[in-house]
Structures are given as C-alpha cells and as structure tokens.
mmCIF file of C-alpha atoms in Angstrom:
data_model
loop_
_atom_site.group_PDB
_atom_site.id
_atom_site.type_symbol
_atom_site.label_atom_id
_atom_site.label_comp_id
_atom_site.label_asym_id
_atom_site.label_seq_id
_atom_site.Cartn_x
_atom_site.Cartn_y
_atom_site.Cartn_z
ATOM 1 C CA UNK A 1 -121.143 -9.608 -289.068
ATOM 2 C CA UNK A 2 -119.961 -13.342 -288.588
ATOM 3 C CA UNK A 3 -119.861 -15.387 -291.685
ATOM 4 C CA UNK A 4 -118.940 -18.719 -292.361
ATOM 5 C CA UNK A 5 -115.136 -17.753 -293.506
ATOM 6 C CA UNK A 6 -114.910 -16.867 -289.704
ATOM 7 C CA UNK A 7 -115.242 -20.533 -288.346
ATOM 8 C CA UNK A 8 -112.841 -21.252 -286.104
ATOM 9 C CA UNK A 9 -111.982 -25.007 -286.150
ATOM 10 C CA UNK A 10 -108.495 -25.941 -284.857
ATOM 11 C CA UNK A 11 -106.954 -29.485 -285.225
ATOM 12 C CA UNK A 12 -104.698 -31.587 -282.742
ATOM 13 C CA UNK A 13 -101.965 -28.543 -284.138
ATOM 14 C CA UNK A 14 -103.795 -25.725 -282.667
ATOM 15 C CA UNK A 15 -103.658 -24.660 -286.751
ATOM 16 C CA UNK A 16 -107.128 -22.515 -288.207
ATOM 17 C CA UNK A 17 -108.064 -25.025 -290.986
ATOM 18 C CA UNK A 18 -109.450 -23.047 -294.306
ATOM 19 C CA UNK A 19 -113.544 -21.653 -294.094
ATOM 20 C CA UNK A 20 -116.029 -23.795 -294.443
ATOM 21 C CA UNK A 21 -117.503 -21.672 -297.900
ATOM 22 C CA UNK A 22 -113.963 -22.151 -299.223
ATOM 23 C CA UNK A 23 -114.206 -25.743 -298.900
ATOM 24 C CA UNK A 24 -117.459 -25.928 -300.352
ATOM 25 C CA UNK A 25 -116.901 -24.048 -303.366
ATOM 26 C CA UNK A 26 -113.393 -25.330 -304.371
ATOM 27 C CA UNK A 27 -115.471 -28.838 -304.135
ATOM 28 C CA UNK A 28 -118.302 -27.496 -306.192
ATOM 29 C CA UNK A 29 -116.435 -25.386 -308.909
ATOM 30 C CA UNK A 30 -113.900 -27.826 -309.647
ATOM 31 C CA UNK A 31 -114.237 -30.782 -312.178
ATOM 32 C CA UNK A 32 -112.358 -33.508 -310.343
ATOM 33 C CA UNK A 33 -112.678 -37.076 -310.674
ATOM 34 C CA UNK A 34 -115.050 -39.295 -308.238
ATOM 35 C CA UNK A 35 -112.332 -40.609 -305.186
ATOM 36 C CA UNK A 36 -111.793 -44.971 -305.969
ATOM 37 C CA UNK A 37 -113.542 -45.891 -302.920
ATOM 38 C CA UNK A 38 -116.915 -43.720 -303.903
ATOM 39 C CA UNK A 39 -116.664 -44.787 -307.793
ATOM 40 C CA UNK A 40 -116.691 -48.224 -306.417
ATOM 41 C CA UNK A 41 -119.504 -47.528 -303.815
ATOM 42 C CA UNK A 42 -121.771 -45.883 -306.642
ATOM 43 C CA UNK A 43 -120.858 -48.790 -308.890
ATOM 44 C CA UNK A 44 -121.896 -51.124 -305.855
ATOM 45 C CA UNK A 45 -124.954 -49.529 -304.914
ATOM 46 C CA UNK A 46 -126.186 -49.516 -308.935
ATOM 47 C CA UNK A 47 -125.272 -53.347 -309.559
ATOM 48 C CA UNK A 48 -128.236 -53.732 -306.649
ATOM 49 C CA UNK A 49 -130.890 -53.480 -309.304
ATOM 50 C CA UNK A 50 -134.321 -55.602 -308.307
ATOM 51 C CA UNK A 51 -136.458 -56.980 -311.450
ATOM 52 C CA UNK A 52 -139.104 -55.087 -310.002
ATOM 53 C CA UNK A 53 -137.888 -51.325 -310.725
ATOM 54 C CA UNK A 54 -140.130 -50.535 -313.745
ATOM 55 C CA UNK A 55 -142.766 -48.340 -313.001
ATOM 56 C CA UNK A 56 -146.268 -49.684 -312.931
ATOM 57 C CA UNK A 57 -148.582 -48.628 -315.685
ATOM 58 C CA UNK A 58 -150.886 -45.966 -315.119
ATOM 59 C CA UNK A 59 -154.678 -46.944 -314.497
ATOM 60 C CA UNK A 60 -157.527 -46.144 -316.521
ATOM 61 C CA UNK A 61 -159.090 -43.287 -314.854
ATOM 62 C CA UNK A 62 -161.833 -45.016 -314.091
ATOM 63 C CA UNK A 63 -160.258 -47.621 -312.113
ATOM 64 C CA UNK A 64 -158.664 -44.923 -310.168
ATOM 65 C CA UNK A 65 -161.487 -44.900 -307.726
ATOM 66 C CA UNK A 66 -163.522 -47.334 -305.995
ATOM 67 C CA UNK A 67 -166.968 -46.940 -304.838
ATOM 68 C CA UNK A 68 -165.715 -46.150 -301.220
ATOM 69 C CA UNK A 69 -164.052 -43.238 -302.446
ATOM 70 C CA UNK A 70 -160.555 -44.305 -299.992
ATOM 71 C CA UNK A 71 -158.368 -45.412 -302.881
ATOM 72 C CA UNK A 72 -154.944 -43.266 -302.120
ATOM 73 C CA UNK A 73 -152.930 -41.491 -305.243
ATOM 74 C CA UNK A 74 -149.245 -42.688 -305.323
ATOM 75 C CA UNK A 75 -146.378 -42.454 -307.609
ATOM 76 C CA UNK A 76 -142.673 -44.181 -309.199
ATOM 77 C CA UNK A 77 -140.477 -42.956 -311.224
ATOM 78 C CA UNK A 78 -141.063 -43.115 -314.907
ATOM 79 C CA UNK A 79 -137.289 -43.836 -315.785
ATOM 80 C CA UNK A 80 -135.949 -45.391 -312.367
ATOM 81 C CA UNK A 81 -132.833 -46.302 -313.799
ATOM 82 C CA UNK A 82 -131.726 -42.896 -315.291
ATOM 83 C CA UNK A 83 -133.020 -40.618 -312.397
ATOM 84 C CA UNK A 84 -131.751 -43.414 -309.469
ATOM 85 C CA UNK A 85 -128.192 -43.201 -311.551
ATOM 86 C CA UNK A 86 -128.262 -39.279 -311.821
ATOM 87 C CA UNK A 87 -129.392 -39.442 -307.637
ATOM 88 C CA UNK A 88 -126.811 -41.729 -307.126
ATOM 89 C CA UNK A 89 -124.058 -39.551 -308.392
ATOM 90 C CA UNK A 90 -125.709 -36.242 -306.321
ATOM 91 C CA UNK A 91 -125.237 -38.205 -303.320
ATOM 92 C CA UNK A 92 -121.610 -38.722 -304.116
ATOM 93 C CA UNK A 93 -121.103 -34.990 -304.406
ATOM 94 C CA UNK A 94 -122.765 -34.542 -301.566
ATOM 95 C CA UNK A 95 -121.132 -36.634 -299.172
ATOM 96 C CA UNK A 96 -117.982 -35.505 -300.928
ATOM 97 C CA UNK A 97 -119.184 -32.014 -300.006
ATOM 98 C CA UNK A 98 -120.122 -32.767 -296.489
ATOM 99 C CA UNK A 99 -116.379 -34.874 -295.564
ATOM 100 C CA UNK A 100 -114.546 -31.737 -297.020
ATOM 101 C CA UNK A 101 -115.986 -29.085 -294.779
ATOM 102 C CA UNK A 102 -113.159 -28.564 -291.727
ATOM 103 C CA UNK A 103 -115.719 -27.728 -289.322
ATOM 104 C CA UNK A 104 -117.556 -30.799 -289.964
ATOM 105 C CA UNK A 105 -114.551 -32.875 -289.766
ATOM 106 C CA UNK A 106 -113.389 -31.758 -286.520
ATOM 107 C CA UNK A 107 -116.609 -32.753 -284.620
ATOM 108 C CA UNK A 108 -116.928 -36.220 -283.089
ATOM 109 C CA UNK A 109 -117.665 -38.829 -284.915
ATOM 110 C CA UNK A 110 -120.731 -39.630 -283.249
ATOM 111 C CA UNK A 111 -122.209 -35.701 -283.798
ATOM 112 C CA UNK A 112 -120.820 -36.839 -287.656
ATOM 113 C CA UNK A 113 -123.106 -39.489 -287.919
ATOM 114 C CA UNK A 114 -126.239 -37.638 -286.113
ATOM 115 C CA UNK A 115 -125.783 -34.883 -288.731
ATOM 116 C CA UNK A 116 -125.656 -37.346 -291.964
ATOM 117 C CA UNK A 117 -128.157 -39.252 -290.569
ATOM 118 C CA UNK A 118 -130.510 -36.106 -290.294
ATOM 119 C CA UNK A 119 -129.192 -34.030 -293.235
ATOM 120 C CA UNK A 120 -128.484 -36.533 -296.218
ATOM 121 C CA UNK A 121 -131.933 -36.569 -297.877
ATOM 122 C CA UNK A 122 -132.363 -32.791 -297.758
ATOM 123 C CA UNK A 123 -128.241 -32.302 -299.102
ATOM 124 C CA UNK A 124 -129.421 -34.688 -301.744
ATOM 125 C CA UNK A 125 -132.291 -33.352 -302.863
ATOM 126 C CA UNK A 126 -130.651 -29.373 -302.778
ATOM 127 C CA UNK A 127 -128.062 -31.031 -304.499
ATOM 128 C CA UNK A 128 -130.710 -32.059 -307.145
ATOM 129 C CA UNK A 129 -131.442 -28.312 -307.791
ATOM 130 C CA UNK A 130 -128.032 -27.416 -308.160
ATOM 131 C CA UNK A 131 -127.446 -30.092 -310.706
ATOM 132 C CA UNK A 132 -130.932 -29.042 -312.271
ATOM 133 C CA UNK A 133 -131.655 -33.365 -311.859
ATOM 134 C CA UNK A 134 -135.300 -33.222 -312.896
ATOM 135 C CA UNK A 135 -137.973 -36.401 -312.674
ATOM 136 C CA UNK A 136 -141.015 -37.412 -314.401
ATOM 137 C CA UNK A 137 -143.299 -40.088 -312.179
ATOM 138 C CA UNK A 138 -146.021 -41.618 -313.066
ATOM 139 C CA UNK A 139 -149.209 -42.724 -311.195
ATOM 140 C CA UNK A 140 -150.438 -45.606 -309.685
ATOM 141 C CA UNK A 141 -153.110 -46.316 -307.514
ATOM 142 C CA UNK A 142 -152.316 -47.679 -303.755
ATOM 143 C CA UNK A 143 -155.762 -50.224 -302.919
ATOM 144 C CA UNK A 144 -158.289 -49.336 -300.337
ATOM 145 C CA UNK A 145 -158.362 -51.588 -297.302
ATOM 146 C CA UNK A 146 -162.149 -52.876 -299.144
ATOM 147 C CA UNK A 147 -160.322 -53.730 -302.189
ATOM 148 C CA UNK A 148 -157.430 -55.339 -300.219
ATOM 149 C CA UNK A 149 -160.129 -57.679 -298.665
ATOM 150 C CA UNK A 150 -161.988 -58.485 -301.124
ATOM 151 C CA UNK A 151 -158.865 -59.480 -303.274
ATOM 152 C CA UNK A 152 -156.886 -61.061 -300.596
ATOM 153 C CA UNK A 153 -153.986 -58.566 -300.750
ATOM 154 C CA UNK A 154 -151.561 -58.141 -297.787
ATOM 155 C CA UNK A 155 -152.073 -55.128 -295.532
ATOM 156 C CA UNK A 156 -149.569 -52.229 -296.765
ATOM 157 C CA UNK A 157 -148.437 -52.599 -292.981
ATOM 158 C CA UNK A 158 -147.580 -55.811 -293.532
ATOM 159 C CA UNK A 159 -144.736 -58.355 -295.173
ATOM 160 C CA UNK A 160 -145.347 -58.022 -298.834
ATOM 161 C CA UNK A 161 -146.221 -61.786 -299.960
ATOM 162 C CA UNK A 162 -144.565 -63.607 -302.639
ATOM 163 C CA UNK A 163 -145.269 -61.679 -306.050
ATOM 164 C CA UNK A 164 -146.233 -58.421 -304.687
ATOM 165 C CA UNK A 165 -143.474 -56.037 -304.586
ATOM 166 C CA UNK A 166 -143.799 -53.156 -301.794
ATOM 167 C CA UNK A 167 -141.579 -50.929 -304.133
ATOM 168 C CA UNK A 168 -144.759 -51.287 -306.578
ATOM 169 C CA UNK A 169 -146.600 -48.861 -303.803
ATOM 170 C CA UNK A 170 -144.831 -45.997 -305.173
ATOM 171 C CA UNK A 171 -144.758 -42.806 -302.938
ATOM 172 C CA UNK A 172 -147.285 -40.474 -302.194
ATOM 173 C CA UNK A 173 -147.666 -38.148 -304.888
ATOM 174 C CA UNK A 174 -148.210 -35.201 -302.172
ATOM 175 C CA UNK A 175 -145.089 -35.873 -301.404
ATOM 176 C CA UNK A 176 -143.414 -36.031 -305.003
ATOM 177 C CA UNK A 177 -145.396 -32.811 -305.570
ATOM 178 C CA UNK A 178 -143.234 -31.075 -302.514
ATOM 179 C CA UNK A 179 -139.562 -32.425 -303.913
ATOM 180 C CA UNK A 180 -141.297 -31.151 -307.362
ATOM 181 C CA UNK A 181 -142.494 -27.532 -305.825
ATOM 182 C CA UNK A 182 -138.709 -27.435 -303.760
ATOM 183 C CA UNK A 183 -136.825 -27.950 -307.016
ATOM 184 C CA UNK A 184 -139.402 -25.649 -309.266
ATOM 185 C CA UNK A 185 -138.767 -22.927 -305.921
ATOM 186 C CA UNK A 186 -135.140 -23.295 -306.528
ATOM 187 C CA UNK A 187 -134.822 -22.549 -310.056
ATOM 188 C CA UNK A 188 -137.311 -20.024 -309.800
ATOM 189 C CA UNK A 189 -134.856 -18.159 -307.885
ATOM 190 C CA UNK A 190 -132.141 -18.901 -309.894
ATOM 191 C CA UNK A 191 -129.939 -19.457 -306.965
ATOM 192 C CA UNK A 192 -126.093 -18.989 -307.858
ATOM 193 C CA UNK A 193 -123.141 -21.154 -306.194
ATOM 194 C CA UNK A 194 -122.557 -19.514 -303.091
ATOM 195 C CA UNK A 195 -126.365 -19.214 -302.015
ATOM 196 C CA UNK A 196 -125.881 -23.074 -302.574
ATOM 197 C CA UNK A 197 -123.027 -23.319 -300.489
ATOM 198 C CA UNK A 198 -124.577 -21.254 -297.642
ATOM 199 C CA UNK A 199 -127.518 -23.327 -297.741
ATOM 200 C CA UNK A 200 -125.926 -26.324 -297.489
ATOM 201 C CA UNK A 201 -124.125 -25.035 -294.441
ATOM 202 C CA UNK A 202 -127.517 -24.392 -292.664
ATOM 203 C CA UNK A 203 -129.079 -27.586 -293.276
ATOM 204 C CA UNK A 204 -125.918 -29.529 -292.249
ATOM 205 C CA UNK A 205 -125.381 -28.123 -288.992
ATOM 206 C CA UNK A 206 -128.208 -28.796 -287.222
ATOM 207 C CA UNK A 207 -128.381 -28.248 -283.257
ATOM 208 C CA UNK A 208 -131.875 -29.317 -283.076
ATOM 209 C CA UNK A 209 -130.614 -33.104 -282.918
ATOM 210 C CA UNK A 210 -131.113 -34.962 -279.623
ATOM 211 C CA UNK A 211 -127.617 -36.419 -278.296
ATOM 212 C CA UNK A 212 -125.188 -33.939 -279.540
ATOM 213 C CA UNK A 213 -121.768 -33.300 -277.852
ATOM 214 C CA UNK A 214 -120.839 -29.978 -279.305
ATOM 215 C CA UNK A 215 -124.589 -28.778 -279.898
ATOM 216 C CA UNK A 216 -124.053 -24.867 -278.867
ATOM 217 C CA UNK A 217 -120.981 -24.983 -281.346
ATOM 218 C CA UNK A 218 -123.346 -26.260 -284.304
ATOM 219 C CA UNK A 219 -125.737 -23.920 -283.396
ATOM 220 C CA UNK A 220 -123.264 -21.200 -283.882
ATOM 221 C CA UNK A 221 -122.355 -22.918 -287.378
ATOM 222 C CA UNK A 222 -125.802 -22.839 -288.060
ATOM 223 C CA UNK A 223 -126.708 -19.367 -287.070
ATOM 224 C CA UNK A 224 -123.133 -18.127 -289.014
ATOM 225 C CA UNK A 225 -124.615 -20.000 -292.192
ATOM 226 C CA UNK A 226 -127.635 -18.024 -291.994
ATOM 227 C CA UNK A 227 -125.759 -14.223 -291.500
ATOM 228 C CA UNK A 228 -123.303 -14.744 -294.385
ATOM 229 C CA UNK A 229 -126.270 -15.792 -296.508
ATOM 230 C CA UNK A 230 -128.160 -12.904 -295.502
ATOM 231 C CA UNK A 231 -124.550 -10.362 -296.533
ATOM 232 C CA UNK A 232 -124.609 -12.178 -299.053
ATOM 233 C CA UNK A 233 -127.626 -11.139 -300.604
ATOM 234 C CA UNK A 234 -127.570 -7.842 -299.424
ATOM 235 C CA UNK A 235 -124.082 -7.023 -300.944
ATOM 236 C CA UNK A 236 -124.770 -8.686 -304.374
ATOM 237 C CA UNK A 237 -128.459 -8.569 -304.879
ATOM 238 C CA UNK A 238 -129.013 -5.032 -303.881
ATOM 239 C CA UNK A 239 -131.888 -4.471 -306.345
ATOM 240 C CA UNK A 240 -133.891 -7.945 -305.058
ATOM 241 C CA UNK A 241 -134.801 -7.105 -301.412
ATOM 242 C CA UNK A 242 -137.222 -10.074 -301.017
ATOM 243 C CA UNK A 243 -134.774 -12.865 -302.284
ATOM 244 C CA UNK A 244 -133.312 -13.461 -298.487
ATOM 245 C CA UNK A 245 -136.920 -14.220 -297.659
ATOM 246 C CA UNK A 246 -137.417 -15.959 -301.031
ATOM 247 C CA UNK A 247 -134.201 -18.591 -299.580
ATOM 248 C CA UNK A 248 -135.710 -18.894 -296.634
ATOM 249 C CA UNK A 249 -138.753 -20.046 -297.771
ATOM 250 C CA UNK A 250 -136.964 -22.495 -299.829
ATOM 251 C CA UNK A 251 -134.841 -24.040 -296.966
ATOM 252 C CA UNK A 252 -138.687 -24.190 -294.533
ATOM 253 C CA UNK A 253 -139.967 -26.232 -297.759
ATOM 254 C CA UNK A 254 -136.345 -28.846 -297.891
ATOM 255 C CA UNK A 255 -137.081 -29.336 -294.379
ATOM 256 C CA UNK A 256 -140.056 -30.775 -294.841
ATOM 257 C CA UNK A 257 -139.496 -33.256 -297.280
ATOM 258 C CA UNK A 258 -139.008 -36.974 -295.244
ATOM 259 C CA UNK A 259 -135.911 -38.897 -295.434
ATOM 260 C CA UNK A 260 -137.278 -41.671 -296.162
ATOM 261 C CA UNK A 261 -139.242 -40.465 -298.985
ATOM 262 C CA UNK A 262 -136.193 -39.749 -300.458
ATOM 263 C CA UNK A 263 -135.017 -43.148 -300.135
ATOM 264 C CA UNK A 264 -137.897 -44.638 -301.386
ATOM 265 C CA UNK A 265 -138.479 -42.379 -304.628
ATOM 266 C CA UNK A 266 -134.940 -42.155 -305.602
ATOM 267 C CA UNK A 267 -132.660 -45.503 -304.335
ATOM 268 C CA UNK A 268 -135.503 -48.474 -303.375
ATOM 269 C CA UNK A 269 -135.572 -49.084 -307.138
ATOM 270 C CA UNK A 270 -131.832 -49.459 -306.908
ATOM 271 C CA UNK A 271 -130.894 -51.378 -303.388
ATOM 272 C CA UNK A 272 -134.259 -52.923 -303.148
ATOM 273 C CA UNK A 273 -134.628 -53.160 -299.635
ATOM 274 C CA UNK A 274 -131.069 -52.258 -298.039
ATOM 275 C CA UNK A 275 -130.945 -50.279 -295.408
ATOM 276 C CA UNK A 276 -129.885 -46.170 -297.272
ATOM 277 C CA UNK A 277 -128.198 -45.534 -294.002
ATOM 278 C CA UNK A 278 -125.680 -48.829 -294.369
ATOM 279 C CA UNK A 279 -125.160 -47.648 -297.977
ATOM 280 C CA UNK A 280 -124.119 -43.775 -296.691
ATOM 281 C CA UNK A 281 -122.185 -44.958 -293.976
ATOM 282 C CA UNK A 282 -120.411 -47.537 -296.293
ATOM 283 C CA UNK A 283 -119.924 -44.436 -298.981
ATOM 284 C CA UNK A 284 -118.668 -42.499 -296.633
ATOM 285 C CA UNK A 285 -116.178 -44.184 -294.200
ATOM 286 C CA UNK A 286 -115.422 -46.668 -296.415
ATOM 287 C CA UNK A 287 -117.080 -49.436 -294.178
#
C-alpha cells in the first residue's frame, strides 16, 4: 500500500529527498527555536495592534432583537490579544511545517503559492487542535438593515465611516461554532502525532485547485496521504474500527471552515486591515 514515506521527489541531483511524514514529525517533535526571519515576522505582525481590538460588550438580551426579528448573532474574541498571539505562533509552525516538506518544496513556485493560498487557514486551525489553542468569544449583535436606517449607520457592504470599526462586526457565531465543533471533534478523538501529520498532508496537497502545473502529481500526494492514514489506523488502532471514519469526518468539517473567517476571528484584531495573504507570503519567503 503507498504511503507517504514512498514519495518520490528528486532535486536538480536526481537524489530521493527524505518522506514527507519524516519531515513533518522531526518538525513537530522537536523543540527548536523560531528561524530570525519568522521571530521577526511574528514580532511584526503583533506590533500591528489597532485601538479597536477589545471585544464589544455583550447586549442585554433584550436588545438582542428588534421588532423585525432580522437582527444577525455575531461574535469577537473575548481575549484578542492572548488567542491572536497563541494563533500567531500556530501559523509559524505551520508554515514552518509546510516549507520543510520535500515534496512541497520541489513543486513550482507558483503551485507553492496556490496551495498556501488555499490551505493556510485550515493548517492553522488543525494546528490549533494539535496545540489544544482554545477560545472564548463573546457576543455581539450585527444591526438589521431597519435599525441601520433609522440610526444612520453605514451599510455592512459598505466603507465603515469614521468611528465605526468593521472589526467591531465580529464573525458569525455559526461560524465560530464550526472552528469550536472542529477543535471539540479533534480532541474527542484524541488524535496522536502522526494522524496529525497525515492530515496535514491531505489538506496541503490539494489537486482540486484551478491553475496547477503538476496537479495529477498532487493528487497522488493527496490520495498517498489518505492510504498511510488509513494503515495507519488499521495497524495501531486495531480495537477502534470506526476512528478512520471518525478522521474523515474531521478533515469534511476543516474543509468547511472559510479562510477568511479565519482571518477575521483570529489576525483582524492584530493587522487591522492588512491583507493575511501579504503577511503569509512575507512570513514565508521572507518578502
């Protein structure tokens, strides 16, 4: 059965580079310091702190409602600035993670940047289970469009004017409730290293992504991801028989989680309104 330690990546010397799982875990396991250039990115991206990342207070319940019944349920972080520090350092890992994988590195850059640009939030927030990073949020109430006319407030659509922050709008709490019921899913399982490591395999390589030069080959990445989890689980976990199907389910509830959920919930309190994606690509080539 193919598993990942049978990937086949050769360099300019025509040398097999190490498997991918060996990568991973050696980067895992080991307690090394943060490379210079991502201490200084972290350390960059955390001095971006707006005045506008405390969370707003949570309404009286009966303000929470308005007599057209369309006021929408939203959410921030209760602590922004310990949970967007502990994010902060996942992502770090994570991209750590991602530019030590041979396989990855010996792609194009241009299927490198499709594949961060599609895979960072869900690394990041399977990256959160590992770590066990749990949140608290609290709730806030998005206005209806009747309460935005009749108090003169900007369309959510719109430019926030001056004094209204947009970060104030929180995120859906449906959609904290699915990072919530992904990370609860995780430890439920009690998923060990190398499930991790498999994991993050299958949600890196991802052939679904429009513009791809070596698409069949991450396919095959992809699909060799999935059978070494799968021997995985049947060699170790004899006795479970349902936990292959119980990490499945897990990786079908990651993929629905939106990137730029992520971004808002976990960084916006941090770099404001930069752009995430200037911030990864800065972390991770350094530009």
């Amino acid at each position: 059965m193919a598993t990942l330690e049978s990937c086949r990546c050769r360099g300019a010397s025509g040398q097999t580079n190490s498997s991918i799982l060996y990568s991973i875990l050696k980067n895992e396991s080991a307690d090394e310091q943060q490379p210079r250039s991502h201490q200084h990115a972290l350390q960059h991206l955390l001095q971006k702190t707006p005045s506008s990342c405390a969370p707003t207070p949570l309404l009286d319940p009966q303000q929470q409602a308005c007599s057209c019944g369309s006021t929408r349920r939203r959410g921030v972080l209760r602590s922004p600035q310990v949970t967007c520090k502990a994010a902060s350092a996942v992502l770090v890992k994570t991209l750590r993670f991602v530019k030590n994988v041979p396989c990855f590195r010996e792609l194009p850059e241009d299927d490198q940047l499709l594949l961060i640009r599609s895979g960072w939030a869900s690394l990041l927030v399977l990256g959160l289970a590992q770590d066990r990073v749990d949140f608290d949020t609290t709730e806030t109430v998005e206005p209806s469009m009747l309460q935005r006319i009749l108090t003169g407030l900007p369309h959510r659509q719109s430019e926030p004017q001056p004094g209204h922050s947009r970060t104030a709008a929180g995120v859906s709490v449906v959609d904290i409730e699915a990072i919530k019921a992904f990370l609860k899913k995780c430890w439920s399982v009690d998923i060990s290293t190398k499930e991790y490591a498999y994991l993050k395999g299958a949600v890196l390589f991802n052939p679904d992504l429009q513009g791809l030069r070596c698409q069949h080959y991450i396919q095959s990445l992809r699909r060799e991801a999935h059978e070494a989890l799968n021997e995985h689980v049947r060699l170790v976990q004899r006795e479970d028989t349902t936990r292959f199907a119980k990490l499945l389910i897990a990786l079908s509830m990651l993929r629905t989680i939106s990137p730029p959920v992520v971004a808002q919930l976990f960084f916006r309190p941090v770099i404001g309104t930069v752009n995430i994606e200037e911030v990864l690509m800065e972390m991770f080539y350094g530009k």
